[in-house]
């Protein structure tokens, strides 16, 4: 059962996503609005990766936020592909920028939250659970104490107050309501059916207008911000997003000079080379990544795909087969590899991979049956113990 049960908001809402992102970075990255990990004097903050209006993002805080993001990705998908590491790090960096800008805006607006408000919200969240015991289990599962959860509540309430202030005065006109009704139904905005639909339509349009106002406000903050990137990898990630692939290559090369054994930097370099349509250099970078992570099947898949795009089918098949060997019981990977091998391998290669898939499926089924049998045995033992106790 998740914490903040009453805080889901409209599904897919950008407003909700912004608030959740800020809260995630705020807590996990160590940036409480009264804290110091990021918003500090640079001389006391350790290595600085970037500054936002003079406020530092330290490597320690950034890596902590990144680690949490990777764990979340793993919990959600069951795997973290090497080619997603760069985009995840870029997203975390973007979230830190947003957090710092909102923090600064709250300070300028002098947003305050009383301890009474925090306690009331804490009580509301606690009462949303069937029992205090389950609430405590949820806290433990989130690796939080009550005090830390209250800090998170305080941050959330402060952000909500700031957002409410930004959205003050946002309205929806009668003409907008009528136009939306006509657009959605194809009927003129009049009569009993229109009147019945008016309240819901107006509420929906107003929520969207408020969300748009907040997004525009955040964009203005970012456009006006003095953002300085001091870390070559972050510079490379930003340049990839901007389409400056040659610049990204140079920055990745600078990052690799500082950390030559980081396979993910070589993968990022390969992505930059690929986007810059330089497959030979991309292959060279991926070979370095494989040398650093020889037993990682997904890195070998990337190298195999690069060989295929370069027309080196035999080398591609070799990498795909190595990926299958190291992939062991990863059935999704094995099925994907069958598809890839079909594009470059022989019929014998395909049959060999199909046989591997059947072996993996049989092994997984055997493991599942063994697990179910074990659970039934444990349940039977528990029942016997209950009867003996009675």
Short mmCIF file of C-alpha atoms in Angstrom, two decimals:
data_model
loop_
_atom_site.label_atom_id
_atom_site.label_comp_id
_atom_site.label_asym_id
_atom_site.label_seq_id
_atom_site.Cartn_x
_atom_site.Cartn_y
_atom_site.Cartn_z
CA UNK A 1 0.00 0.00 0.00
CA UNK A 2 1.62 3.29 -1.06
CA UNK A 3 2.15 6.30 1.11
CA UNK A 4 0.32 9.50 0.15
CA UNK A 5 -2.77 7.47 -0.68
CA UNK A 6 -4.85 10.58 -1.16
CA UNK A 7 -2.29 12.19 -3.42
CA UNK A 8 -2.61 10.70 -6.85
CA UNK A 9 -4.23 13.54 -8.74
CA UNK A 10 -5.55 13.28 -12.25
CA UNK A 11 -4.05 10.29 -14.04
CA UNK A 12 -1.35 11.44 -16.43
CA UNK A 13 -1.55 15.00 -15.14
CA UNK A 14 1.59 17.02 -15.83
CA UNK A 15 0.93 18.96 -12.64
CA UNK A 16 0.92 15.77 -10.60
CA UNK A 17 4.05 14.53 -12.34
CA UNK A 18 5.87 17.78 -11.60
CA UNK A 19 4.98 17.63 -7.93
CA UNK A 20 5.87 13.95 -7.61
CA UNK A 21 9.20 14.55 -9.39
CA UNK A 22 10.08 17.45 -7.12
CA UNK A 23 9.16 15.50 -4.02
CA UNK A 24 11.17 12.48 -5.15
CA UNK A 25 14.29 14.54 -5.76
CA UNK A 26 13.73 16.57 -2.62
CA UNK A 27 13.67 13.58 -0.32
CA UNK A 28 15.90 11.05 -2.02
CA UNK A 29 18.48 13.56 -3.18
CA UNK A 30 18.83 14.94 0.31
CA UNK A 31 17.43 18.35 -0.57
CA UNK A 32 15.03 19.33 2.18
CA UNK A 33 14.18 22.98 1.87
CA UNK A 34 15.76 23.57 5.25
CA UNK A 35 18.70 21.32 4.46
CA UNK A 36 22.08 21.83 2.91
CA UNK A 37 23.14 18.99 0.62
CA UNK A 38 22.53 20.88 -2.61
CA UNK A 39 21.67 24.41 -1.56
CA UNK A 40 24.97 25.20 0.08
CA UNK A 41 28.16 27.11 -0.23
CA UNK A 42 30.07 25.35 -3.05
CA UNK A 43 33.21 25.13 -0.93
CA UNK A 44 31.35 22.91 1.52
CA UNK A 45 29.39 20.80 -0.93
CA UNK A 46 32.03 18.53 -2.41
CA UNK A 47 32.43 18.15 -6.17
CA UNK A 48 30.05 20.43 -8.06
CA UNK A 49 28.43 19.05 -11.22
CA UNK A 50 26.32 22.12 -12.07
CA UNK A 51 24.92 25.31 -10.61
CA UNK A 52 21.44 26.80 -10.98
CA UNK A 53 21.34 30.51 -10.21
CA UNK A 54 24.45 30.00 -8.12
CA UNK A 55 23.09 27.01 -6.18
CA UNK A 56 25.18 23.88 -6.49
CA UNK A 57 24.22 20.36 -7.51
CA UNK A 58 26.85 18.16 -5.92
CA UNK A 59 27.94 14.80 -7.23
CA UNK A 60 27.03 13.11 -3.96
CA UNK A 61 23.45 14.38 -4.12
CA UNK A 62 23.09 13.75 -7.83
CA UNK A 63 24.36 10.17 -7.60
CA UNK A 64 22.01 9.51 -4.70
CA UNK A 65 19.05 10.71 -6.76
CA UNK A 66 20.27 8.71 -9.76
CA UNK A 67 20.60 5.55 -7.68
CA UNK A 68 17.02 5.92 -6.53
CA UNK A 69 15.83 6.43 -10.10
CA UNK A 70 17.63 3.26 -11.24
CA UNK A 71 16.12 1.28 -8.37
CA UNK A 72 12.67 2.55 -9.31
CA UNK A 73 13.24 1.56 -12.93
CA UNK A 74 14.35 -1.90 -11.84
CA UNK A 75 11.36 -2.35 -9.53
CA UNK A 76 9.01 -1.27 -12.32
CA UNK A 77 10.50 -3.20 -15.26
CA UNK A 78 12.73 -5.85 -13.68
CA UNK A 79 15.76 -4.68 -15.65
CA UNK A 80 17.77 -1.54 -16.41
CA UNK A 81 19.09 -1.57 -19.97
CA UNK A 82 22.53 -0.01 -20.43
CA UNK A 83 21.29 2.29 -23.19
CA UNK A 84 18.77 3.81 -20.76
CA UNK A 85 21.41 4.88 -18.22
CA UNK A 86 22.20 8.12 -20.05
CA UNK A 87 18.54 9.15 -20.43
CA UNK A 88 17.88 8.31 -16.77
CA UNK A 89 20.78 10.50 -15.68
CA UNK A 90 19.58 13.29 -17.97
CA UNK A 91 16.09 13.06 -16.43
CA UNK A 92 17.48 13.17 -12.89
CA UNK A 93 19.54 16.25 -13.77
CA UNK A 94 16.46 17.91 -15.23
CA UNK A 95 14.52 17.11 -12.05
CA UNK A 96 17.20 18.66 -9.88
CA UNK A 97 17.05 21.85 -11.93
CA UNK A 98 13.27 21.98 -11.48
CA UNK A 99 13.60 21.35 -7.74
CA UNK A 100 16.14 24.11 -7.26
CA UNK A 101 14.09 26.60 -9.25
CA UNK A 102 10.96 25.81 -7.24
CA UNK A 103 12.94 26.02 -4.01
CA UNK A 104 14.16 29.47 -4.97
CA UNK A 105 10.64 30.55 -5.96
CA UNK A 106 9.28 29.40 -2.58
CA UNK A 107 11.91 31.40 -0.76
CA UNK A 108 11.10 34.53 -2.77
CA UNK A 109 7.38 34.03 -2.16
CA UNK A 110 8.06 33.37 1.56
CA UNK A 111 5.92 30.23 1.59
CA UNK A 112 5.40 28.86 5.08
CA UNK A 113 3.74 25.74 6.49
CA UNK A 114 2.84 25.43 10.16
CA UNK A 115 3.55 22.40 12.30
CA UNK A 116 -0.22 22.11 12.84
CA UNK A 117 -0.77 21.74 9.08
CA UNK A 118 1.91 19.07 8.90
CA UNK A 119 0.44 17.13 11.83
CA UNK A 120 -3.06 17.28 10.35
CA UNK A 121 -1.85 15.93 7.01
CA UNK A 122 0.25 13.28 8.74
CA UNK A 123 -2.83 12.14 10.66
CA UNK A 124 -4.90 12.06 7.46
CA UNK A 125 -2.32 9.91 5.71
CA UNK A 126 -2.07 7.59 8.70
CA UNK A 127 -5.85 7.19 8.93
CA UNK A 128 -5.99 6.20 5.24
CA UNK A 129 -4.48 2.86 6.29
CA UNK A 130 -6.51 0.08 7.93
CA UNK A 131 -4.30 0.24 11.02
CA UNK A 132 -1.31 2.03 12.49
CA UNK A 133 0.66 -1.18 12.10
CA UNK A 134 0.12 -1.20 8.34
CA UNK A 135 1.06 2.47 8.18
CA UNK A 136 4.30 1.71 10.00
CA UNK A 137 5.00 -1.17 7.61
CA UNK A 138 4.49 1.21 4.68
CA UNK A 139 6.95 3.66 6.23
CA UNK A 140 9.49 0.89 6.77
CA UNK A 141 8.99 -0.30 3.19
CA UNK A 142 9.80 3.23 2.00
CA UNK A 143 12.85 3.37 4.31
CA UNK A 144 11.41 6.37 6.14
CA UNK A 145 10.94 7.33 9.74
CA UNK A 146 7.89 9.32 10.89
CA UNK A 147 10.00 12.47 11.13
CA UNK A 148 11.28 12.02 7.59
CA UNK A 149 7.76 11.46 6.33
CA UNK A 150 6.67 14.65 8.07
CA UNK A 151 9.52 16.50 6.35
CA UNK A 152 8.24 15.15 3.05
CA UNK A 153 4.69 16.25 3.94
CA UNK A 154 5.98 19.72 4.74
CA UNK A 155 7.74 19.92 1.38
CA UNK A 156 4.61 18.76 -0.41
CA UNK A 157 2.38 21.31 1.34
CA UNK A 158 4.84 24.13 0.61
CA UNK A 159 4.94 23.20 -3.08
CA UNK A 160 1.16 23.01 -3.23
CA UNK A 161 0.85 26.47 -1.66
CA UNK A 162 3.31 27.88 -4.18
CA UNK A 163 1.48 26.23 -7.07
CA UNK A 164 -1.86 27.55 -5.79
CA UNK A 165 -0.40 31.05 -5.78
CA UNK A 166 0.90 30.66 -9.33
CA UNK A 167 -2.56 29.52 -10.46
CA UNK A 168 -4.50 32.29 -8.75
CA UNK A 169 -6.76 34.17 -11.11
CA UNK A 170 -6.86 31.47 -13.79
CA UNK A 171 -10.38 31.30 -15.22
CA UNK A 172 -12.30 29.79 -18.12
CA UNK A 173 -14.60 31.96 -20.20
CA UNK A 174 -18.13 31.15 -21.29
CA UNK A 175 -17.00 31.16 -24.90
CA UNK A 176 -14.31 28.56 -24.13
CA UNK A 177 -16.86 26.31 -22.44
CA UNK A 178 -19.27 26.55 -25.36
CA UNK A 179 -16.53 25.97 -27.92
CA UNK A 180 -15.25 22.91 -26.07
CA UNK A 181 -18.77 21.46 -25.88
CA UNK A 182 -19.31 21.97 -29.60
CA UNK A 183 -15.88 20.50 -30.43
CA UNK A 184 -16.51 17.42 -28.31
CA UNK A 185 -20.13 16.71 -29.22
CA UNK A 186 -20.62 18.35 -32.60
CA UNK A 187 -23.78 20.01 -31.24
CA UNK A 188 -24.50 23.68 -30.55
CA UNK A 189 -23.83 24.78 -26.95
CA UNK A 190 -27.44 25.29 -25.89
CA UNK A 191 -30.38 23.47 -24.41
CA UNK A 192 -30.77 20.98 -21.58
CA UNK A 193 -27.96 18.63 -22.63
CA UNK A 194 -25.45 21.49 -22.68
CA UNK A 195 -26.57 22.70 -19.24
CA UNK A 196 -26.20 19.19 -17.83
CA UNK A 197 -22.67 18.92 -19.19
CA UNK A 198 -21.58 22.46 -18.29
CA UNK A 199 -20.35 21.89 -14.71
CA UNK A 200 -18.15 18.89 -15.53
CA UNK A 201 -16.81 20.55 -18.67
CA UNK A 202 -16.01 23.81 -16.90
CA UNK A 203 -14.21 21.97 -14.08
CA UNK A 204 -12.15 20.00 -16.58
CA UNK A 205 -11.22 23.07 -18.62
CA UNK A 206 -10.31 25.00 -15.49
CA UNK A 207 -8.05 22.18 -14.26
CA UNK A 208 -6.33 22.11 -17.64
CA UNK A 209 -5.94 25.89 -17.70
CA UNK A 210 -4.37 25.84 -14.23
CA UNK A 211 -2.01 23.08 -15.28
CA UNK A 212 -0.98 25.01 -18.39
CA UNK A 213 -0.37 28.13 -16.29
CA UNK A 214 1.94 26.17 -14.01
CA UNK A 215 3.84 24.62 -16.91
CA UNK A 216 4.34 28.01 -18.55
CA UNK A 217 5.52 29.43 -15.23
CA UNK A 218 8.08 26.65 -14.86
CA UNK A 219 9.26 27.15 -18.44
CA UNK A 220 9.74 30.85 -17.73
CA UNK A 221 11.76 30.04 -14.61
CA UNK A 222 14.00 27.75 -16.63
CA UNK A 223 14.43 30.19 -19.49
CA UNK A 224 15.46 32.93 -17.10
CA UNK A 225 17.73 30.71 -14.99
CA UNK A 226 21.51 30.84 -15.05
CA UNK A 227 22.33 27.13 -15.47
CA UNK A 228 26.01 26.26 -15.62
CA UNK A 229 27.12 22.68 -16.25
CA UNK A 230 30.58 21.80 -14.99
CA UNK A 231 30.49 18.03 -15.55
CA UNK A 232 31.41 16.78 -19.05
CA UNK A 233 28.96 13.86 -18.95
CA UNK A 234 26.04 16.17 -18.10
CA UNK A 235 27.18 18.47 -20.90
CA UNK A 236 27.17 15.50 -23.27
CA UNK A 237 23.66 14.48 -22.22
CA UNK A 238 22.33 17.99 -22.74
CA UNK A 239 23.98 18.23 -26.15
CA UNK A 240 22.46 14.90 -27.18
CA UNK A 241 19.04 16.30 -26.32
CA UNK A 242 19.78 19.44 -28.31
CA UNK A 243 20.99 17.49 -31.35
CA UNK A 244 24.61 18.64 -31.07
CA UNK A 245 26.06 15.17 -31.62
CA UNK A 246 29.61 16.27 -32.42
CA UNK A 247 29.70 18.33 -29.23
CA UNK A 248 28.33 15.35 -27.29
CA UNK A 249 31.14 13.16 -28.65
CA UNK A 250 33.77 15.62 -27.44
CA UNK A 251 32.21 15.87 -23.99
CA UNK A 252 31.88 12.09 -23.64
CA UNK A 253 35.54 11.76 -24.58
CA UNK A 254 36.41 14.28 -21.84
CA UNK A 255 34.28 12.34 -19.35
CA UNK A 256 36.00 9.07 -20.31
CA UNK A 257 39.41 10.62 -19.72
CA UNK A 258 38.30 11.28 -16.14
CA UNK A 259 36.63 7.88 -15.67
CA UNK A 260 37.97 5.44 -18.29
CA UNK A 261 36.53 2.32 -16.63
CA UNK A 262 32.93 3.54 -16.72
CA UNK A 263 31.30 1.33 -19.36
CA UNK A 264 28.19 3.50 -19.48
CA UNK A 265 30.22 6.49 -20.66
CA UNK A 266 31.48 4.39 -23.57
CA UNK A 267 27.88 3.39 -24.33
CA UNK A 268 26.86 7.04 -24.27
CA UNK A 269 29.75 7.85 -26.60
CA UNK A 270 28.53 5.09 -28.93
CA UNK A 271 25.03 6.58 -28.92
CA UNK A 272 26.47 9.98 -29.85
CA UNK A 273 28.53 8.46 -32.67
CA UNK A 274 25.48 6.54 -33.93
CA UNK A 275 23.34 9.68 -34.01
CA UNK A 276 26.21 11.40 -35.79
CA UNK A 277 26.11 8.56 -38.37
CA UNK A 278 29.62 7.32 -37.53
CA UNK A 279 29.05 3.58 -37.03
CA UNK A 280 32.72 2.61 -37.05
CA UNK A 281 33.40 4.88 -34.07
CA UNK A 282 30.20 3.66 -32.40
CA UNK A 283 31.39 0.05 -32.72
CA UNK A 284 34.80 0.97 -31.32
CA UNK A 285 33.15 2.58 -28.27
CA UNK A 286 30.86 -0.41 -27.72
CA UNK A 287 33.80 -2.80 -27.93
CA UNK A 288 35.37 -0.84 -25.08
CA UNK A 289 32.11 -1.14 -23.11
CA UNK A 290 31.99 -4.90 -23.69
CA UNK A 291 35.59 -5.23 -22.58
CA UNK A 292 34.62 -3.53 -19.32
CA UNK A 293 31.38 -5.54 -18.90
CA UNK A 294 32.05 -8.81 -20.79
CA UNK A 295 29.32 -10.79 -19.01
CA UNK A 296 26.57 -8.18 -19.46
CA UNK A 297 24.29 -9.57 -22.21
CA UNK A 298 22.61 -6.27 -22.95
CA UNK A 299 25.87 -4.51 -23.74
CA UNK A 300 26.68 -7.34 -26.14
CA UNK A 301 23.26 -6.89 -27.75
CA UNK A 302 24.11 -3.25 -28.41
CA UNK A 303 27.42 -4.23 -30.02
CA UNK A 304 25.69 -6.92 -32.08
CA UNK A 305 23.10 -4.44 -33.35
CA UNK A 306 25.87 -1.99 -34.24
CA UNK A 307 27.70 -4.72 -36.19
CA UNK A 308 24.45 -5.53 -38.00
CA UNK A 309 23.88 -1.89 -38.94
CA UNK A 310 27.44 -1.79 -40.25
CA UNK A 311 26.84 -4.90 -42.36
CA UNK A 312 29.09 -7.18 -40.29
CA UNK A 313 26.56 -9.99 -39.93
CA UNK A 314 28.92 -12.71 -38.75
CA UNK A 315 30.25 -10.52 -35.95
CA UNK A 316 26.68 -9.58 -35.05
CA UNK A 317 25.65 -13.24 -34.73
CA UNK A 318 28.68 -13.92 -32.56
CA UNK A 319 27.68 -11.14 -30.13
CA UNK A 320 24.05 -12.25 -30.09
CA UNK A 321 25.10 -15.80 -29.25
CA UNK A 322 27.34 -14.55 -26.44
CA UNK A 323 24.45 -12.44 -25.14
CA UNK A 324 22.22 -15.54 -25.16
CA UNK A 325 24.82 -17.48 -23.19
CA UNK A 326 25.23 -14.80 -20.55
CA UNK A 327 21.48 -14.04 -20.54
CA UNK A 328 20.77 -17.46 -19.06
CA UNK A 329 17.12 -17.54 -17.85
CA UNK A 330 16.13 -14.05 -19.05
CA UNK A 331 13.33 -15.28 -21.29
CA UNK A 332 12.45 -11.86 -22.70
CA UNK A 333 16.06 -11.34 -23.75
CA UNK A 334 16.23 -14.83 -25.29
CA UNK A 335 13.09 -14.20 -27.37
CA UNK A 336 14.44 -10.83 -28.49
CA UNK A 337 17.71 -12.47 -29.49
CA UNK A 338 15.85 -14.98 -31.64
CA UNK A 339 14.34 -12.08 -33.57
CA UNK A 340 17.72 -10.41 -33.95
CA UNK A 341 19.45 -13.62 -35.05
CA UNK A 342 16.78 -14.11 -37.72
CA UNK A 343 17.93 -10.86 -39.35
CA UNK A 344 21.59 -11.82 -39.65
CA UNK A 345 22.08 -15.53 -38.92
CA UNK A 346 21.61 -18.82 -40.67
CA UNK A 347 18.65 -21.16 -40.26
CA UNK A 348 20.83 -23.29 -38.02
CA UNK A 349 21.58 -20.26 -35.82
CA UNK A 350 17.85 -19.58 -35.46
CA UNK A 351 17.07 -23.20 -34.57
CA UNK A 352 19.83 -23.20 -31.99
CA UNK A 353 18.33 -20.10 -30.35
CA UNK A 354 14.82 -21.58 -30.47
CA UNK A 355 16.10 -24.68 -28.67
CA UNK A 356 17.68 -22.45 -26.03
CA UNK A 357 14.35 -20.69 -25.51
CA UNK A 358 12.55 -23.99 -24.98
CA UNK A 359 15.17 -25.04 -22.44
CA UNK A 360 14.78 -21.76 -20.56
CA UNK A 361 10.99 -22.03 -20.56
CA UNK A 362 11.16 -25.59 -19.23
CA UNK A 363 13.58 -24.53 -16.51
CA UNK A 364 11.39 -21.58 -15.49
CA UNK A 365 8.31 -23.79 -15.35
CA UNK A 366 10.19 -26.28 -13.18
CA UNK A 367 11.30 -23.49 -10.85
CA UNK A 368 7.74 -22.15 -10.62
CA UNK A 369 6.36 -25.59 -9.78
CA UNK A 370 9.05 -26.05 -7.15
CA UNK A 371 8.21 -22.66 -5.63
CA UNK A 372 4.48 -23.48 -5.51
CA UNK A 373 5.22 -26.85 -3.94
CA UNK A 374 7.40 -25.20 -1.32
CA UNK A 375 4.69 -22.65 -0.50
CA UNK A 376 2.08 -25.40 -0.13
CA UNK A 377 4.39 -27.34 2.19
CA UNK A 378 4.96 -24.25 4.33
CA UNK A 379 1.20 -23.55 4.48
CA UNK A 380 0.57 -27.16 5.53
CA UNK A 381 3.22 -26.90 8.25
CA UNK A 382 1.65 -23.67 9.52
CA UNK A 383 -1.82 -25.28 9.63
CA UNK A 384 -0.43 -28.27 11.55
CA UNK A 385 1.26 -25.96 14.03
CA UNK A 386 -1.98 -23.99 14.51
CA UNK A 387 -3.88 -27.20 15.22
CA UNK A 388 -1.22 -28.33 17.69
CA UNK A 389 -1.35 -24.97 19.46
CA UNK A 390 -5.15 -25.23 19.75
#
